[in-house]
Amino acid sequence: MTVGLRLALGQAPAALSGTAARLAWLDSILPDVADRADLLLLPELFACGYNISDAIVTRAETVDGPTAQAVAARARQYRTAIHYGFAETAPEGLFNAALCFGPDGMQLSHQRKLAIPPGFERGYFEAGQGCHLFDFHGLKIATLICYDAEFPETARHVTGLGAQLVLVPTALGSDWGWVANRMIPTRAYENGVYLAYANSAGTESGMQFLGCSVIASPDGQEAARAGADPEILFADIDPARVHVAQARLPYLTDRARLKF
């Protein structure tokens, strides 16, 4: 069994209008990504767009909807796993969600956003429940969506479940630089895991995105960092580095000794 993987992170243009344009952009990067990576991480609500008001409802799809089928077909065609955000419609309501399809086109993961932040999202989305890990290339992988990763408890929870890599599709505005530049590498460091944070770039309906996507290593260092423009990042994910980091700083075990 192959252990470890080559991760690609797609910092997509926020201004892509509609699902067809977003799939076309995906088509433009996949040949190069497929040659260089095992898994591609895309931003929050990549499939439909983020700052699109009521179009969130009309562009929402089921987990087996046409966009999911289109992404699965591309994953199978290019033999590369694809992880992306979308608006999910379900009998229980509307959710900010993410799906991952493996290189065989089969679904590897489905995660709903746990914490709905202040702002327009609370007018549309229900909160999801539970964290779901999946196995790929000998790694245990978790998904946290944007605001979810800003809580120390969520990253600690999925690490406790065994996650070695945490994928975070996000839609971070330009006025939240501290989150991408300081908080996210800290989450990786304090848990001894890889954390990949995929943002959009540019402007969508008046909202300026920060960009600054990052793949943070278990020691808190940046394996790859984007600027403000659309970009594709690559980094090797080595589970041995997770073991080394967690042994060097055993926060996960030593916390049980704390007495308050």
mmCIF file of C-alpha atoms in Angstrom:
data_model
loop_
_atom_site.group_PDB
_atom_site.id
_atom_site.type_symbol
_atom_site.label_atom_id
_atom_site.label_comp_id
_atom_site.label_asym_id
_atom_site.label_seq_id
_atom_site.Cartn_x
_atom_site.Cartn_y
_atom_site.Cartn_z
ATOM 1 C CA MET A 1 0.000 0.000 0.000
ATOM 2 C CA THR A 2 1.297 3.453 -0.925
ATOM 3 C CA VAL A 3 1.882 5.619 2.155
ATOM 4 C CA GLY A 4 1.750 9.382 1.861
ATOM 5 C CA LEU A 5 0.521 11.475 -1.018
ATOM 6 C CA ARG A 6 1.211 14.467 -3.189
ATOM 7 C CA LEU A 7 -1.435 17.117 -2.468
ATOM 8 C CA ALA A 8 -2.525 19.842 -4.871
ATOM 9 C CA LEU A 9 -4.486 22.853 -3.642
ATOM 10 C CA GLY A 10 -6.430 24.925 -6.149
ATOM 11 C CA GLN A 11 -6.858 28.580 -5.172
ATOM 12 C CA ALA A 12 -9.631 29.226 -7.668
ATOM 13 C CA PRO A 13 -10.758 32.553 -9.172
ATOM 14 C CA ALA A 14 -13.749 33.771 -7.170
ATOM 15 C CA ALA A 15 -15.265 35.558 -10.163
ATOM 16 C CA LEU A 16 -16.079 32.356 -12.072
ATOM 17 C CA SER A 17 -19.775 32.734 -12.848
ATOM 18 C CA GLY A 18 -21.844 29.601 -12.462
ATOM 19 C CA THR A 19 -21.132 25.913 -12.239
ATOM 20 C CA ALA A 20 -20.272 25.480 -15.925
ATOM 21 C CA ALA A 21 -17.516 28.113 -15.701
ATOM 22 C CA ARG A 22 -16.171 26.505 -12.556
ATOM 23 C CA LEU A 23 -16.012 23.072 -14.158
ATOM 24 C CA ALA A 24 -14.316 24.612 -17.194
ATOM 25 C CA TRP A 25 -11.635 26.116 -14.927
ATOM 26 C CA LEU A 26 -11.237 22.727 -13.276
ATOM 27 C CA ASP A 27 -10.755 21.184 -16.726
ATOM 28 C CA SER A 28 -8.024 23.742 -17.444
ATOM 29 C CA ILE A 29 -5.907 22.747 -14.435
ATOM 30 C CA LEU A 30 -6.548 19.006 -14.198
ATOM 31 C CA PRO A 31 -4.032 17.800 -16.821
ATOM 32 C CA ASP A 32 -1.132 19.400 -14.932
ATOM 33 C CA VAL A 33 -2.516 18.507 -11.501
ATOM 34 C CA ALA A 34 -3.041 14.880 -12.496
ATOM 35 C CA ASP A 35 0.595 14.621 -13.567
ATOM 36 C CA ARG A 36 1.825 15.970 -10.241
ATOM 37 C CA ALA A 37 -0.649 15.093 -7.470
ATOM 38 C CA ASP A 38 -2.821 12.345 -6.005
ATOM 39 C CA LEU A 39 -5.521 14.592 -4.520
ATOM 40 C CA LEU A 40 -6.796 18.070 -5.431
ATOM 41 C CA LEU A 41 -8.392 20.291 -2.767
ATOM 42 C CA LEU A 42 -10.723 23.092 -3.936
ATOM 43 C CA PRO A 43 -12.358 25.964 -1.982
ATOM 44 C CA GLU A 44 -15.581 26.224 -0.008
ATOM 45 C CA LEU A 45 -18.711 26.239 -2.202
ATOM 46 C CA PHE A 46 -16.463 25.910 -5.251
ATOM 47 C CA ALA A 47 -19.190 24.261 -7.331
ATOM 48 C CA CYS A 48 -21.700 27.102 -7.047
ATOM 49 C CA GLY A 49 -19.878 30.198 -5.796
ATOM 50 C CA TYR A 50 -19.948 31.737 -2.334
ATOM 51 C CA ASN A 51 -21.187 35.343 -2.371
ATOM 52 C CA ILE A 52 -24.147 34.737 -4.674
ATOM 53 C CA SER A 53 -27.141 35.459 -2.361
ATOM 54 C CA ASP A 54 -30.318 33.551 -3.353
ATOM 55 C CA ALA A 55 -28.527 31.693 -6.138
ATOM 56 C CA ILE A 56 -27.180 29.528 -3.303
ATOM 57 C CA VAL A 57 -30.630 27.915 -3.258
ATOM 58 C CA THR A 58 -31.101 27.525 -7.002
ATOM 59 C CA ARG A 59 -27.570 26.137 -7.506
ATOM 60 C CA ALA A 60 -27.794 23.683 -4.603
ATOM 61 C CA GLU A 61 -27.682 20.003 -5.546
ATOM 62 C CA THR A 62 -28.005 16.612 -3.924
ATOM 63 C CA VAL A 63 -24.906 14.569 -3.106
ATOM 64 C CA ASP A 64 -25.443 12.599 -6.325
ATOM 65 C CA GLY A 65 -26.489 15.579 -8.447
ATOM 66 C CA PRO A 66 -25.132 16.564 -11.866
ATOM 67 C CA THR A 67 -22.088 18.409 -10.531
ATOM 68 C CA ALA A 68 -21.130 15.505 -8.295
ATOM 69 C CA GLN A 69 -21.418 13.200 -11.289
ATOM 70 C CA ALA A 70 -19.324 15.571 -13.405
ATOM 71 C CA VAL A 71 -16.580 15.818 -10.777
ATOM 72 C CA ALA A 72 -16.604 12.060 -10.227
ATOM 73 C CA ALA A 73 -16.183 11.525 -13.973
ATOM 74 C CA ARG A 74 -13.191 13.886 -14.023
ATOM 75 C CA ALA A 75 -11.619 12.182 -11.024
ATOM 76 C CA ARG A 76 -11.978 8.850 -12.835
ATOM 77 C CA GLN A 77 -10.709 10.260 -16.143
ATOM 78 C CA TYR A 78 -7.598 11.811 -14.606
ATOM 79 C CA ARG A 79 -7.080 9.142 -11.926
ATOM 80 C CA THR A 80 -6.876 11.885 -9.286
ATOM 81 C CA ALA A 81 -9.010 12.402 -6.172
ATOM 82 C CA ILE A 82 -10.960 15.693 -6.152
ATOM 83 C CA HIS A 83 -12.277 17.351 -2.979
ATOM 84 C CA TYR A 84 -14.596 20.345 -3.408
ATOM 85 C CA GLY A 85 -17.243 22.425 -1.662
ATOM 86 C CA PHE A 86 -20.867 22.727 -2.790
ATOM 87 C CA ALA A 87 -24.314 23.754 -1.566
ATOM 88 C CA GLU A 88 -26.193 20.575 -0.666
ATOM 89 C CA THR A 89 -29.952 20.273 -0.764
ATOM 90 C CA ALA A 90 -31.372 17.448 1.330
ATOM 91 C CA PRO A 91 -34.688 16.562 3.002
ATOM 92 C CA GLU A 92 -33.273 17.982 6.265
ATOM 93 C CA GLY A 93 -32.494 21.363 4.709
ATOM 94 C CA LEU A 94 -29.719 23.237 2.913
ATOM 95 C CA PHE A 95 -26.098 22.603 3.906
ATOM 96 C CA ASN A 96 -22.673 24.033 3.185
ATOM 97 C CA ALA A 97 -20.936 20.762 2.350
ATOM 98 C CA ALA A 98 -17.938 19.096 0.750
ATOM 99 C CA LEU A 99 -17.464 15.914 -1.261
ATOM 100 C CA CYS A 100 -14.381 13.962 -2.234
ATOM 101 C CA PHE A 101 -14.260 11.501 -5.121
ATOM 102 C CA GLY A 102 -11.413 9.034 -5.497
ATOM 103 C CA PRO A 103 -9.455 8.224 -8.654
ATOM 104 C CA ASP A 104 -11.967 5.468 -9.421
ATOM 105 C CA GLY A 105 -14.815 8.003 -9.334
ATOM 106 C CA MET A 106 -16.267 6.590 -6.119
ATOM 107 C CA GLN A 107 -17.238 8.862 -3.224
ATOM 108 C CA LEU A 108 -14.618 8.903 -0.471
ATOM 109 C CA SER A 109 -16.071 11.542 1.806
ATOM 110 C CA HIS A 110 -19.106 13.727 2.487
ATOM 111 C CA GLN A 111 -18.919 16.395 5.177
ATOM 112 C CA ARG A 112 -21.314 19.165 6.211
ATOM 113 C CA LYS A 113 -20.164 22.412 7.805
ATOM 114 C CA LEU A 114 -20.575 22.194 11.579
ATOM 115 C CA ALA A 115 -20.520 25.861 12.606
ATOM 116 C CA ILE A 116 -22.414 28.459 10.567
ATOM 117 C CA PRO A 117 -20.719 31.862 11.006
ATOM 118 C CA PRO A 118 -22.373 35.246 11.484
ATOM 119 C CA GLY A 119 -23.436 36.805 8.201
ATOM 120 C CA PHE A 120 -25.415 35.661 5.177
ATOM 121 C CA GLU A 121 -24.762 31.927 5.710
ATOM 122 C CA ARG A 122 -27.074 31.842 8.732
ATOM 123 C CA GLY A 123 -29.952 32.866 6.496
ATOM 124 C CA TYR A 124 -29.483 29.821 4.278
ATOM 125 C CA PHE A 125 -27.627 26.909 5.863
ATOM 126 C CA GLU A 126 -28.368 24.409 8.593
ATOM 127 C CA ALA A 127 -25.509 23.193 10.781
ATOM 128 C CA GLY A 128 -24.137 19.745 10.051
ATOM 129 C CA GLN A 129 -23.345 17.106 12.667
ATOM 130 C CA GLY A 130 -20.422 14.756 13.091
ATOM 131 C CA CYS A 131 -16.916 14.533 11.608
ATOM 132 C CA HIS A 132 -16.132 11.843 9.077
ATOM 133 C CA LEU A 133 -12.633 10.583 8.305
ATOM 134 C CA PHE A 134 -11.631 8.732 5.170
ATOM 135 C CA ASP A 135 -8.604 6.665 4.205
ATOM 136 C CA PHE A 136 -6.547 7.478 1.141
ATOM 137 C CA HIS A 137 -2.965 6.519 0.268
ATOM 138 C CA GLY A 138 -2.413 5.154 3.748
ATOM 139 C CA LEU A 139 -3.501 8.411 5.416
ATOM 140 C CA LYS A 140 -6.480 9.192 7.618
ATOM 141 C CA ILE A 141 -8.030 12.421 6.353
ATOM 142 C CA ALA A 142 -10.651 14.735 7.861
ATOM 143 C CA THR A 143 -12.594 17.697 6.479
ATOM 144 C CA LEU A 144 -13.402 20.898 8.343
ATOM 145 C CA ILE A 145 -15.130 23.663 6.390
ATOM 146 C CA CYS A 146 -13.894 27.250 6.827
ATOM 147 C CA TYR A 147 -15.218 28.547 10.195
ATOM 148 C CA ASP A 148 -15.086 25.008 11.615
ATOM 149 C CA ALA A 149 -11.273 25.159 11.633
ATOM 150 C CA GLU A 150 -11.268 28.345 13.724
ATOM 151 C CA PHE A 151 -12.337 26.377 16.794
ATOM 152 C CA PRO A 152 -9.468 24.599 18.597
ATOM 153 C CA GLU A 153 -11.928 21.882 19.589
ATOM 154 C CA THR A 154 -12.727 20.745 16.044
ATOM 155 C CA ALA A 155 -9.134 20.233 14.913
ATOM 156 C CA ARG A 156 -8.345 18.536 18.219
ATOM 157 C CA HIS A 157 -11.419 16.313 17.836
ATOM 158 C CA VAL A 158 -10.555 15.020 14.359
ATOM 159 C CA THR A 159 -6.921 14.547 15.396
ATOM 160 C CA GLY A 160 -8.171 12.479 18.311
ATOM 161 C CA LEU A 161 -10.091 10.368 15.818
ATOM 162 C CA GLY A 162 -6.811 9.680 14.038
ATOM 163 C CA ALA A 163 -6.659 12.343 11.314
ATOM 164 C CA GLN A 164 -3.180 12.996 9.947
ATOM 165 C CA LEU A 165 -4.298 15.449 7.263
ATOM 166 C CA VAL A 166 -7.111 17.972 7.686
ATOM 167 C CA LEU A 167 -8.586 19.473 4.520
ATOM 168 C CA VAL A 168 -10.210 22.881 4.928
ATOM 169 C CA PRO A 169 -12.102 24.372 1.983
ATOM 170 C CA THR A 170 -12.690 28.021 2.887
ATOM 171 C CA ALA A 171 -14.082 31.338 1.630
ATOM 172 C CA LEU A 172 -12.049 33.831 3.629
ATOM 173 C CA GLY A 173 -12.482 37.555 3.027
ATOM 174 C CA SER A 174 -9.561 39.957 2.666
ATOM 175 C CA ASP A 175 -10.057 41.448 6.141
ATOM 176 C CA TRP A 176 -9.330 38.139 7.931
ATOM 177 C CA GLY A 177 -5.647 37.740 7.167
ATOM 178 C CA TRP A 178 -4.744 36.704 10.706
ATOM 179 C CA VAL A 179 -6.801 33.534 10.325
ATOM 180 C CA ALA A 180 -4.978 32.301 7.230
ATOM 181 C CA ASN A 181 -1.538 33.556 8.194
ATOM 182 C CA ARG A 182 -1.394 32.772 11.911
ATOM 183 C CA MET A 183 -4.301 30.678 13.162
ATOM 184 C CA ILE A 184 -4.227 27.925 10.539
ATOM 185 C CA PRO A 185 -0.498 27.072 10.901
ATOM 186 C CA THR A 186 -1.077 27.106 14.665
ATOM 187 C CA ARG A 187 -3.858 24.523 14.296
ATOM 188 C CA ALA A 188 -1.411 22.268 12.445
ATOM 189 C CA TYR A 189 1.304 22.822 15.061
ATOM 190 C CA GLU A 190 -0.824 22.297 18.166
ATOM 191 C CA ASN A 191 -2.143 18.979 16.807
ATOM 192 C CA GLY A 192 0.944 17.754 14.953
ATOM 193 C CA VAL A 193 -0.937 17.251 11.681
ATOM 194 C CA TYR A 194 -0.950 18.574 8.137
ATOM 195 C CA LEU A 195 -3.625 21.177 7.518
ATOM 196 C CA ALA A 196 -4.490 22.340 3.995
ATOM 197 C CA TYR A 197 -6.520 25.548 3.730
ATOM 198 C CA ALA A 198 -7.965 26.267 0.263
ATOM 199 C CA ASN A 199 -9.355 29.753 -0.343
ATOM 200 C CA SER A 200 -10.640 31.582 -3.405
ATOM 201 C CA ALA A 201 -8.870 34.561 -4.988
ATOM 202 C CA GLY A 202 -10.143 37.845 -6.356
ATOM 203 C CA THR A 203 -13.619 39.372 -6.137
ATOM 204 C CA GLU A 204 -17.099 37.887 -6.344
ATOM 205 C CA SER A 205 -20.152 40.187 -6.302
ATOM 206 C CA GLY A 206 -18.244 42.831 -4.372
ATOM 207 C CA MET A 207 -16.602 40.478 -1.870
ATOM 208 C CA GLN A 208 -12.802 40.517 -1.927
ATOM 209 C CA PHE A 209 -11.235 37.190 -1.017
ATOM 210 C CA LEU A 210 -7.903 37.057 0.776
ATOM 211 C CA GLY A 211 -6.319 34.232 -1.180
ATOM 212 C CA CYS A 212 -3.313 33.206 0.963
ATOM 213 C CA SER A 213 -4.175 29.507 0.853
ATOM 214 C CA VAL A 214 -1.669 27.399 2.755
ATOM 215 C CA ILE A 215 -0.542 23.825 3.284
ATOM 216 C CA ALA A 216 0.799 23.777 6.848
ATOM 217 C CA SER A 217 3.074 21.015 8.108
ATOM 218 C CA PRO A 218 2.831 19.209 11.473
ATOM 219 C CA ASP A 219 5.570 21.472 12.875
ATOM 220 C CA GLY A 220 3.580 24.589 11.935
ATOM 221 C CA GLN A 221 5.857 25.496 9.037
ATOM 222 C CA GLU A 222 4.423 26.341 5.628
ATOM 223 C CA ALA A 223 4.959 23.619 3.055
ATOM 224 C CA ALA A 224 3.343 25.879 0.443
ATOM 225 C CA ARG A 225 1.706 29.316 0.532
ATOM 226 C CA ALA A 226 -0.293 31.207 -2.116
ATOM 227 C CA GLY A 227 -0.499 34.924 -2.699
ATOM 228 C CA ALA A 228 -3.577 36.937 -3.619
ATOM 229 C CA ASP A 229 -4.053 35.597 -7.160
ATOM 230 C CA PRO A 230 -5.354 32.262 -8.466
ATOM 231 C CA GLU A 231 -2.676 29.630 -7.962
ATOM 232 C CA ILE A 232 -2.065 25.895 -7.620
ATOM 233 C CA LEU A 233 0.008 24.733 -4.656
ATOM 234 C CA PHE A 234 1.706 21.362 -4.280
ATOM 235 C CA ALA A 235 3.162 19.615 -1.241
ATOM 236 C CA ASP A 236 4.129 16.124 -0.146
ATOM 237 C CA ILE A 237 2.165 14.739 2.796
ATOM 238 C CA ASP A 238 4.346 12.370 4.835
ATOM 239 C CA PRO A 239 2.661 10.540 7.734
ATOM 240 C CA ALA A 240 6.065 9.938 9.332
ATOM 241 C CA ARG A 241 6.286 13.669 10.006
ATOM 242 C CA VAL A 242 2.985 13.476 11.885
ATOM 243 C CA HIS A 243 4.364 10.767 14.172
ATOM 244 C CA VAL A 244 7.556 12.768 14.775
ATOM 245 C CA ALA A 245 5.678 15.977 15.581
ATOM 246 C CA GLN A 246 3.220 14.306 17.951
ATOM 247 C CA ALA A 247 6.030 12.483 19.755
ATOM 248 C CA ARG A 248 8.092 15.659 20.110
ATOM 249 C CA LEU A 249 5.160 17.679 21.484
ATOM 250 C CA PRO A 250 2.701 15.160 22.983
ATOM 251 C CA TYR A 251 -0.154 17.583 23.530
ATOM 252 C CA LEU A 252 -2.699 14.891 22.693
ATOM 253 C CA THR A 253 -1.614 12.603 25.529
ATOM 254 C CA ASP A 254 -0.388 15.152 28.046
ATOM 255 C CA ARG A 255 -3.686 17.022 28.080
ATOM 256 C CA ALA A 256 -5.138 14.051 30.013
ATOM 257 C CA ARG A 257 -2.761 14.921 32.868
ATOM 258 C CA LEU A 258 -4.009 18.467 33.213
ATOM 259 C CA LYS A 259 -5.799 19.260 36.463
ATOM 260 C CA PHE A 260 -8.085 22.276 36.536
#
